[in-house]
Tab-separated table of C-alpha atoms in Angstrom:
chain	number	residue	atom	x	y	z
A	1142	UNK	CA	-2.028	-30.318	21.748
A	1143	UNK	CA	0.744	-28.028	22.783
A	1144	UNK	CA	3.660	-26.983	20.489
A	1145	UNK	CA	6.744	-29.427	20.519
A	1146	UNK	CA	10.003	-28.525	19.257
A	1147	UNK	CA	12.973	-31.087	18.796
A	1148	UNK	CA	16.336	-30.374	16.759
A	1149	UNK	CA	18.702	-33.476	15.164
A	1150	UNK	CA	21.411	-33.350	12.781
A	1151	UNK	CA	21.178	-34.978	9.503
A	1152	UNK	CA	24.682	-34.656	7.889
A	1153	UNK	CA	25.064	-30.886	7.469
A	1154	UNK	CA	21.604	-30.061	8.151
A	1155	UNK	CA	19.726	-29.237	11.256
A	1156	UNK	CA	16.103	-30.440	11.033
A	1157	UNK	CA	14.021	-29.307	13.380
A	1158	UNK	CA	10.680	-31.263	13.980
A	1159	UNK	CA	7.515	-29.578	15.061
A	1160	UNK	CA	4.910	-30.768	16.652
A	1161	UNK	CA	1.273	-29.917	17.752
A	1162	UNK	CA	-0.251	-26.498	17.093
A	1163	UNK	CA	1.130	-23.591	15.994
A	1164	UNK	CA	-0.670	-20.511	16.722
A	1165	UNK	CA	-0.602	-17.063	17.460
A	1166	UNK	CA	-0.103	-18.191	21.201
A	1167	UNK	CA	2.548	-20.995	20.917
A	1168	UNK	CA	4.396	-19.088	17.517
A	1169	UNK	CA	6.866	-17.067	19.382
A	1170	UNK	CA	8.345	-20.051	20.823
A	1171	UNK	CA	8.974	-21.324	17.201
A	1172	UNK	CA	10.350	-18.244	16.418
A	1173	UNK	CA	12.874	-18.180	19.193
A	1174	UNK	CA	14.060	-21.436	18.399
A	1175	UNK	CA	14.817	-20.653	15.148
A	1176	UNK	CA	16.565	-17.473	16.074
A	1177	UNK	CA	18.536	-19.441	18.389
A	1178	UNK	CA	19.276	-22.438	15.759
A	1179	UNK	CA	20.575	-19.569	13.321
A	1180	UNK	CA	22.558	-17.330	15.848
A	1181	UNK	CA	24.690	-21.218	17.488
A	1182	UNK	CA	25.422	-21.167	13.685
A	1183	UNK	CA	22.825	-23.699	11.759
A	1184	UNK	CA	22.722	-22.460	7.989
A	1185	UNK	CA	20.708	-25.575	6.383
A	1186	UNK	CA	17.819	-25.505	8.212
A	1187	UNK	CA	14.862	-27.887	7.423
A	1188	UNK	CA	11.671	-27.615	9.171
A	1189	UNK	CA	9.798	-30.785	9.541
A	1190	UNK	CA	6.057	-30.338	9.742
A	1191	UNK	CA	4.972	-33.741	9.664
A	1192	UNK	CA	3.704	-33.565	13.381
A	1193	UNK	CA	1.964	-30.275	12.768
A	1194	UNK	CA	-1.935	-30.557	13.260
A	1195	UNK	CA	-2.536	-26.661	13.169
A	1196	UNK	CA	-0.561	-23.952	11.545
A	1197	UNK	CA	-2.353	-20.206	11.031
A	1198	UNK	CA	-0.726	-17.159	9.640
A	1199	UNK	CA	1.463	-16.360	12.195
A	1200	UNK	CA	3.295	-19.422	12.428
A	1201	UNK	CA	3.672	-18.814	8.566
A	1202	UNK	CA	4.741	-15.386	9.365
A	1203	UNK	CA	7.688	-17.146	11.307
A	1204	UNK	CA	8.850	-19.577	8.992
A	1205	UNK	CA	8.863	-16.686	6.262
A	1206	UNK	CA	11.361	-14.479	8.991
A	1207	UNK	CA	13.553	-17.773	9.864
A	1208	UNK	CA	14.169	-17.621	5.719
A	1209	UNK	CA	15.042	-14.478	5.353
A	1210	UNK	CA	17.477	-14.330	8.341
A	1211	UNK	CA	19.385	-17.670	6.934
A	1212	UNK	CA	19.097	-15.844	3.311
A	1213	UNK	CA	20.882	-13.134	4.979
A	1214	UNK	CA	23.479	-15.532	6.317
A	1215	UNK	CA	24.100	-17.127	3.420
A	1216	UNK	CA	22.158	-20.259	4.549
A	1217	UNK	CA	19.451	-22.175	3.074
A	1218	UNK	CA	15.487	-23.239	4.430
A	1219	UNK	CA	13.531	-25.844	3.615
A	1220	UNK	CA	10.211	-27.199	4.595
A	1221	UNK	CA	8.853	-31.114	5.121
A	1222	UNK	CA	5.169	-31.628	4.832
A	1223	UNK	CA	3.099	-33.798	3.192
A	1224	UNK	CA	-0.035	-33.310	4.788
A	1225	UNK	CA	-2.650	-31.982	2.321
A	1226	UNK	CA	-4.673	-29.972	4.604
A	1227	UNK	CA	-1.223	-27.951	5.644
A	1228	UNK	CA	-0.087	-28.023	1.576
A	1229	UNK	CA	-3.271	-26.310	0.846
A	1230	UNK	CA	-2.461	-23.372	3.307
A	1231	UNK	CA	0.710	-22.975	1.186
A	1232	UNK	CA	-1.198	-22.872	-2.053
A	1233	UNK	CA	-3.670	-20.588	-0.806
A	1234	UNK	CA	-1.276	-17.788	0.670
A	1235	UNK	CA	1.240	-18.360	-2.436
A	1236	UNK	CA	3.865	-19.364	0.158
A	1237	UNK	CA	4.517	-22.687	-1.741
A	1238	UNK	CA	6.247	-20.423	-4.129
A	1239	UNK	CA	8.174	-18.603	-1.953
A	1240	UNK	CA	9.365	-21.783	0.756
A	1241	UNK	CA	11.156	-25.086	-0.908
A	1242	UNK	CA	8.528	-27.933	0.357
A	1243	UNK	CA	9.767	-31.309	0.619
A	1244	UNK	CA	7.734	-34.731	0.947
A	1245	UNK	CA	10.244	-36.161	3.541
A	1246	UNK	CA	13.081	-35.525	5.387
A	1247	UNK	CA	15.682	-37.416	3.569
A	1248	UNK	CA	14.362	-35.635	0.080
A	1249	UNK	CA	15.053	-32.457	2.124
A	1250	UNK	CA	18.708	-33.206	2.708
A	1251	UNK	CA	19.671	-34.790	-0.348
A	1252	UNK	CA	20.034	-38.574	1.424
A	1253	UNK	CA	17.503	-40.428	0.037
A	1254	UNK	CA	15.760	-41.237	-3.860
A	1255	UNK	CA	16.843	-37.877	-5.103
A	1256	UNK	CA	13.271	-36.506	-5.499
A	1257	UNK	CA	13.145	-32.845	-5.253
A	1258	UNK	CA	10.823	-30.615	-3.915
A	1259	UNK	CA	7.063	-30.906	-4.403
A	1260	UNK	CA	6.900	-26.830	-4.607
B	161	UNK	CA	-32.031	-21.113	15.777
B	162	UNK	CA	-29.565	-21.614	18.448
B	163	UNK	CA	-26.635	-19.271	19.729
B	164	UNK	CA	-23.773	-19.624	21.365
B	165	UNK	CA	-21.583	-16.481	22.462
B	166	UNK	CA	-17.957	-16.542	23.757
B	167	UNK	CA	-16.509	-13.202	24.680
B	168	UNK	CA	-12.311	-13.181	25.677
B	169	UNK	CA	-9.851	-10.791	26.933
B	170	UNK	CA	-7.568	-9.872	23.600
B	171	UNK	CA	-4.719	-12.740	24.809
B	172	UNK	CA	-3.489	-14.917	22.164
B	173	UNK	CA	-3.804	-18.244	24.681
B	174	UNK	CA	-7.500	-17.779	24.344
B	175	UNK	CA	-7.538	-17.936	20.377
B	176	UNK	CA	-7.374	-21.800	20.783
B	177	UNK	CA	-10.338	-21.630	22.750
B	178	UNK	CA	-12.241	-19.989	20.433
B	179	UNK	CA	-11.370	-22.167	17.542
B	180	UNK	CA	-12.217	-25.672	19.646
B	181	UNK	CA	-15.607	-23.899	20.617
B	182	UNK	CA	-16.318	-22.622	16.971
B	183	UNK	CA	-15.854	-26.130	15.550
B	184	UNK	CA	-17.827	-28.169	18.107
B	185	UNK	CA	-20.373	-25.698	17.694
B	186	UNK	CA	-19.932	-26.871	13.732
B	187	UNK	CA	-20.186	-29.784	14.322
B	188	UNK	CA	-23.336	-29.982	16.305
B	189	UNK	CA	-25.053	-27.160	13.720
B	190	UNK	CA	-24.646	-29.834	11.122
B	191	UNK	CA	-21.394	-28.891	9.319
B	192	UNK	CA	-19.958	-31.259	7.163
B	193	UNK	CA	-16.891	-33.285	8.477
B	194	UNK	CA	-15.006	-32.459	5.566
B	195	UNK	CA	-14.974	-28.659	6.159
B	196	UNK	CA	-14.335	-28.151	9.982
B	197	UNK	CA	-10.806	-28.036	9.447
B	198	UNK	CA	-11.715	-24.741	7.773
B	199	UNK	CA	-13.929	-23.516	10.248
B	200	UNK	CA	-11.325	-23.992	12.745
B	201	UNK	CA	-8.399	-21.999	10.723
B	202	UNK	CA	-10.789	-19.417	9.741
B	203	UNK	CA	-12.240	-18.711	13.404
B	204	UNK	CA	-8.817	-18.841	14.236
B	205	UNK	CA	-7.280	-16.187	11.281
B	206	UNK	CA	-10.607	-13.990	12.510
B	207	UNK	CA	-9.734	-14.388	16.213
B	208	UNK	CA	-6.351	-13.692	15.799
B	209	UNK	CA	-6.895	-10.656	13.808
B	210	UNK	CA	-9.006	-9.359	16.359
B	211	UNK	CA	-6.427	-10.040	19.090
B	212	UNK	CA	-3.714	-8.080	17.485
B	213	UNK	CA	-6.019	-4.883	16.749
B	214	UNK	CA	-6.400	-4.568	20.287
B	215	UNK	CA	-3.397	-5.175	21.638
B	216	UNK	CA	-2.272	-2.646	18.806
B	217	UNK	CA	-4.350	-0.074	20.024
B	218	UNK	CA	-3.783	-1.005	23.761
B	219	UNK	CA	-7.918	-2.130	23.760
B	220	UNK	CA	-8.666	-4.234	27.112
B	221	UNK	CA	-12.143	-4.877	25.616
B	222	UNK	CA	-12.830	-8.391	24.773
B	223	UNK	CA	-13.636	-9.921	21.258
B	224	UNK	CA	-16.698	-11.845	20.931
B	225	UNK	CA	-17.630	-14.633	18.946
B	226	UNK	CA	-20.746	-15.352	18.055
B	227	UNK	CA	-21.901	-18.337	16.814
B	228	UNK	CA	-25.552	-19.126	15.362
B	229	UNK	CA	-27.037	-21.880	13.467
B	230	UNK	CA	-30.348	-21.749	11.386
B	231	UNK	CA	-30.089	-22.248	7.618
B	232	UNK	CA	-26.257	-22.120	7.629
B	233	UNK	CA	-23.823	-21.909	10.230
B	234	UNK	CA	-22.850	-18.161	10.537
B	235	UNK	CA	-19.717	-17.146	12.878
B	236	UNK	CA	-19.173	-13.727	13.381
B	237	UNK	CA	-16.084	-12.140	15.080
B	238	UNK	CA	-16.298	-8.658	16.776
B	239	UNK	CA	-13.370	-6.155	17.460
B	240	UNK	CA	-13.410	-2.793	18.507
B	241	UNK	CA	-10.681	-1.402	17.088
B	242	UNK	CA	-10.810	2.150	15.207
B	243	UNK	CA	-11.818	0.922	11.299
B	244	UNK	CA	-9.182	2.546	10.015
B	245	UNK	CA	-6.989	-0.734	11.140
B	246	UNK	CA	-9.225	-2.626	9.463
B	247	UNK	CA	-9.108	-1.249	5.720
B	248	UNK	CA	-5.688	-2.106	3.139
B	249	UNK	CA	-6.095	-5.994	3.705
B	250	UNK	CA	-4.774	-6.995	0.550
B	251	UNK	CA	-3.700	-10.682	-0.475
B	252	UNK	CA	0.285	-10.138	-0.883
B	253	UNK	CA	1.825	-11.513	-4.365
B	254	UNK	CA	4.902	-14.415	-3.706
B	255	UNK	CA	7.584	-12.108	-4.364
B	256	UNK	CA	6.450	-9.605	-1.756
B	257	UNK	CA	5.578	-12.190	0.682
B	258	UNK	CA	9.782	-12.895	0.858
B	259	UNK	CA	10.676	-9.188	0.690
B	260	UNK	CA	13.315	-8.091	3.218
B	261	UNK	CA	11.082	-5.031	3.311
B	262	UNK	CA	7.928	-6.488	4.549
B	263	UNK	CA	7.514	-6.154	8.297
B	264	UNK	CA	6.268	-9.461	9.926
B	265	UNK	CA	3.305	-7.841	11.291
B	266	UNK	CA	2.477	-6.835	7.609
B	267	UNK	CA	3.107	-10.298	6.325
B	268	UNK	CA	0.790	-11.840	8.903
B	269	UNK	CA	-1.689	-9.759	8.354
B	270	UNK	CA	-1.871	-10.610	4.472
B	271	UNK	CA	-1.411	-14.410	5.045
B	272	UNK	CA	-4.277	-14.137	7.325
B	273	UNK	CA	-6.649	-12.169	5.061
B	274	UNK	CA	-5.460	-14.681	2.117
B	275	UNK	CA	-6.503	-17.799	4.258
B	276	UNK	CA	-9.924	-16.114	5.116
B	277	UNK	CA	-10.460	-15.207	1.995
B	278	UNK	CA	-9.399	-18.546	0.522
B	279	UNK	CA	-11.491	-20.723	3.045
B	280	UNK	CA	-14.573	-18.851	3.192
B	281	UNK	CA	-16.940	-18.943	0.585
B	282	UNK	CA	-18.902	-16.270	2.253
B	283	UNK	CA	-16.809	-13.923	4.210
B	284	UNK	CA	-17.799	-10.572	5.161
B	285	UNK	CA	-15.941	-7.690	6.909
B	286	UNK	CA	-17.818	-4.632	7.667
B	287	UNK	CA	-18.052	-1.909	10.295
B	288	UNK	CA	-20.106	-2.538	13.736
B	289	UNK	CA	-23.238	-0.864	14.357
B	290	UNK	CA	-22.393	0.798	17.462
B	291	UNK	CA	-19.221	2.376	18.260
B	292	UNK	CA	-15.790	1.674	16.594
B	293	UNK	CA	-15.046	-1.496	15.393
B	294	UNK	CA	-15.339	-4.537	12.882
B	295	UNK	CA	-16.965	-7.575	12.645
B	296	UNK	CA	-15.515	-10.768	10.315
B	297	UNK	CA	-18.682	-12.705	9.138
B	298	UNK	CA	-18.423	-16.079	8.207
B	299	UNK	CA	-21.205	-18.431	6.613
B	300	UNK	CA	-20.607	-22.296	6.170
B	301	UNK	CA	-23.696	-24.639	4.958
B	302	UNK	CA	-25.394	-27.029	6.760
B	303	UNK	CA	-26.456	-30.553	6.098
B	304	UNK	CA	-30.534	-31.264	7.196
B	305	UNK	CA	-30.499	-33.801	9.934
């Protein structure tokens, strides 16, 4: 399935909903969108991976790049992911120790049951 | 034993095709359904690595993926980049993953290798027999039908 990207705002957070396959072919589009968001002034960015069916090292590299960009800009970056196959990818690469990963957008934006990150 | 061989120009758009074919052949070979996500990811990573190496060295040579089943499902992904480009693969520790000094390419390479090593129990990276290049060989068990 092709990559899909949609942005919405939740309180002071910019939520980027990603769907489809994020790989070496589609990851540049994800990078472009994240750069656009930060350049446009977004400082609290949440990437919602709920609709992602495939994620490879190139996609992971883009996410790390976005996190670094926001760190330089004194912003925050988090991921929403509850699918076990994707969580396994974050564990195997040790990126679960790099990203805050939340089970839901509500948890990521602090607008829910108060549950924190799962990593 | 059945063999399926796919060769493609070193362009990112074709990596998805290689993944799709690799999983289709794996399913037909009798690889367990619960392993197919790992097969998909590993073939994708190996092909991504090969495409990146060919692009890095300006090589138009085709990347080859050879899938065969006998007692197991074996996939070989073959590139033609100089061997020295393939050494130095290492899993990166968490504090280095987010370091400012790490380039995007180095990060992706390190993460890609971590995924290959993490998802494939039987993994070998070795020089090809003729000319420059490396072969990433991955093997998965098959269920008897």
